[in-house]
Amino acid sequence: MMTTPGTGRDRAQILAAKKSRQASRIAEAASAGLKVLLVKVLVLGIVDAISVYALFVLLLKQDWLVFSLVLFVTVVVNWIYFRVKGLPAKYLTPGLIFLLIFQIFVIGYSGYIAFTNYGTGHNSTKDDAVNSLILSSQERVPDSPSYALTVLEQAGAYSFLVTDPDGVITVGNPESPLSRVTDAETDAAGQAIALPGYTTLTFADIVANQEAIAALAVPLSDDPNEGSLRTPDGSAAYLYLSDLVYDEAAGTMTNAGTGVVYTEDPSQGSFVAEDGADLQPGWKVEVGLANFAKAFGTDSIRGPLISVTLWTFAFAFLSVATTFALGLFLAIVFNDLRMRGRNVYRVVMILPYAFPAFLSALVWAGMLNPQFGFINQVIFGGADIPWLTNEWLAKFSIIFVNLWLGFPYMFLVCTGALQSIPGELQEAATVDGARPWQVFRLIKLPLLLVSVSPLLIASFAFNFNNFNLIYMLTNGGPRDVTAGVNVGATDILISMVYKVAFVGANRDYGLASAFSILIFVLVALVSIISFRQTKALEELN
């Protein structure tokens, strides 16, 4: 067999070109791998930096449980992303972390709050409560010496640079008691006027921030009974002492003026006198089942709670029933092929569903206004009908507005479900002599419920917590003045929880969390029972 000259050279060139391309691909892969590694190191570096900062803060607060959890998660994340194997874990880890932080932790912490007295007057630690009590009862000592003062600023916070009558120079702020310094700059009279790392406020600065500076109280020492310094003009400070004297060893707070002794009560998180009077603020403590006992054991709370619970169930049930009935009726009507322009009607029907629910509720609140609303002024000729202030009319208004907001969703769901039912079934039933009502009741409705039952359950759960409609339309009113909590005739459980937790001067987060647990239990029970009942419908398939 003859070979042409140069064939060997061509093969060598081809092999060389292949090796060159392979080397180039290897180099590109190595470069890409290096880039990925650098990005990984950069992202993990940011995560680790945030973790180290969090660990430092938790260490200072001596919160060992959260400290251990953050340290464990940080170590596990670094181990997952620096090992070669375990690709699925690398994709799952971010989602699991966000699930832990934004779902599990939030739910768990909310449940924990239900077993505390956390709320107005009990939202901090015991040390903070003691300092707050002493500061709130301080008065200027009549014969207090004058302390030469220079007001300093650092990172947006004010501090006092104090020169006492003996010439001792100290610096402090409301968070850090006065401590002696030796590197302060002084004037000819020996008064400290500046300190390295701080900005000395001018007279104009003091005048511009006079109210904030006058409100400052800088403790003399770690012992709150020694008092604090305050200034009326920013140039001189005076000693203020409290009428309350704290005895840490005995756990008492004594009013020096009246002689009344308030003893620390760990179960209430406050100082309580013999006659039951307590000092506010207190501090947060675990109270066990006290919030649940308060909810079910106090007449002024138990009665409204039962009424609100019954109305919540009635509202959720009626909302689902009315929207489903109207949506199903319209779906049957507009699913008839004999109707002309049904596509246009369908578009019109879903318009309420296209508007934000909270905005629609506000519009309806204006339309139902007794004095100026469109309903009374135009439709009823100026009648003064209290749609939103009468208990039963307000409940009717809520059901009606929710029907207007909710039927388009049911209309869409039922239209899809009806179109999925084979037409042969209806034809066969008609041939067998079934009337239209019998076809609907015995064939279409059972098959329809197979598809929409889970959605009806979800709709019930949604309306059980339909906060937006209640808040925007009636704000839960009219108010029940006899109730021991802030609640109205149209409040449902979730709006009641909101009011207990965030509305009014006395906010009880612990009691609100206990109500939240009750909501969770009720919704879970209803869902479990409902899903068990739907199993009978699944047999139809």
Coordinates of C-alpha atoms in Angstrom, one line a residue, residues 112-113 115-118 122 124 126 265-270 283-288 291:
Y112 CA -41.5 30.9 74.0
I113 CA -42.9 34.5 74.5
F115 CA -44.6 31.6 78.6
T116 CA -43.2 34.9 79.7
N117 CA -44.6 38.2 80.9
Y118 CA -43.0 40.1 78.0
H122 CA -41.6 44.0 81.3
S124 CA -35.9 44.2 79.5
K126 CA -33.7 43.3 85.9
D265 CA -41.0 39.2 93.2
P266 CA -39.4 36.8 90.8
S267 CA -42.7 35.3 89.7
Q268 CA -44.0 38.7 88.5
G269 CA -40.7 40.3 87.5
S270 CA -41.2 43.5 89.5
W283 CA -38.4 42.9 83.9
K284 CA -39.1 39.9 81.7
V285 CA -39.4 36.5 83.5
E286 CA -40.8 33.1 82.6
V287 CA -44.3 32.7 84.0
G288 CA -45.2 29.2 82.8
N291 CA -50.9 33.7 80.2

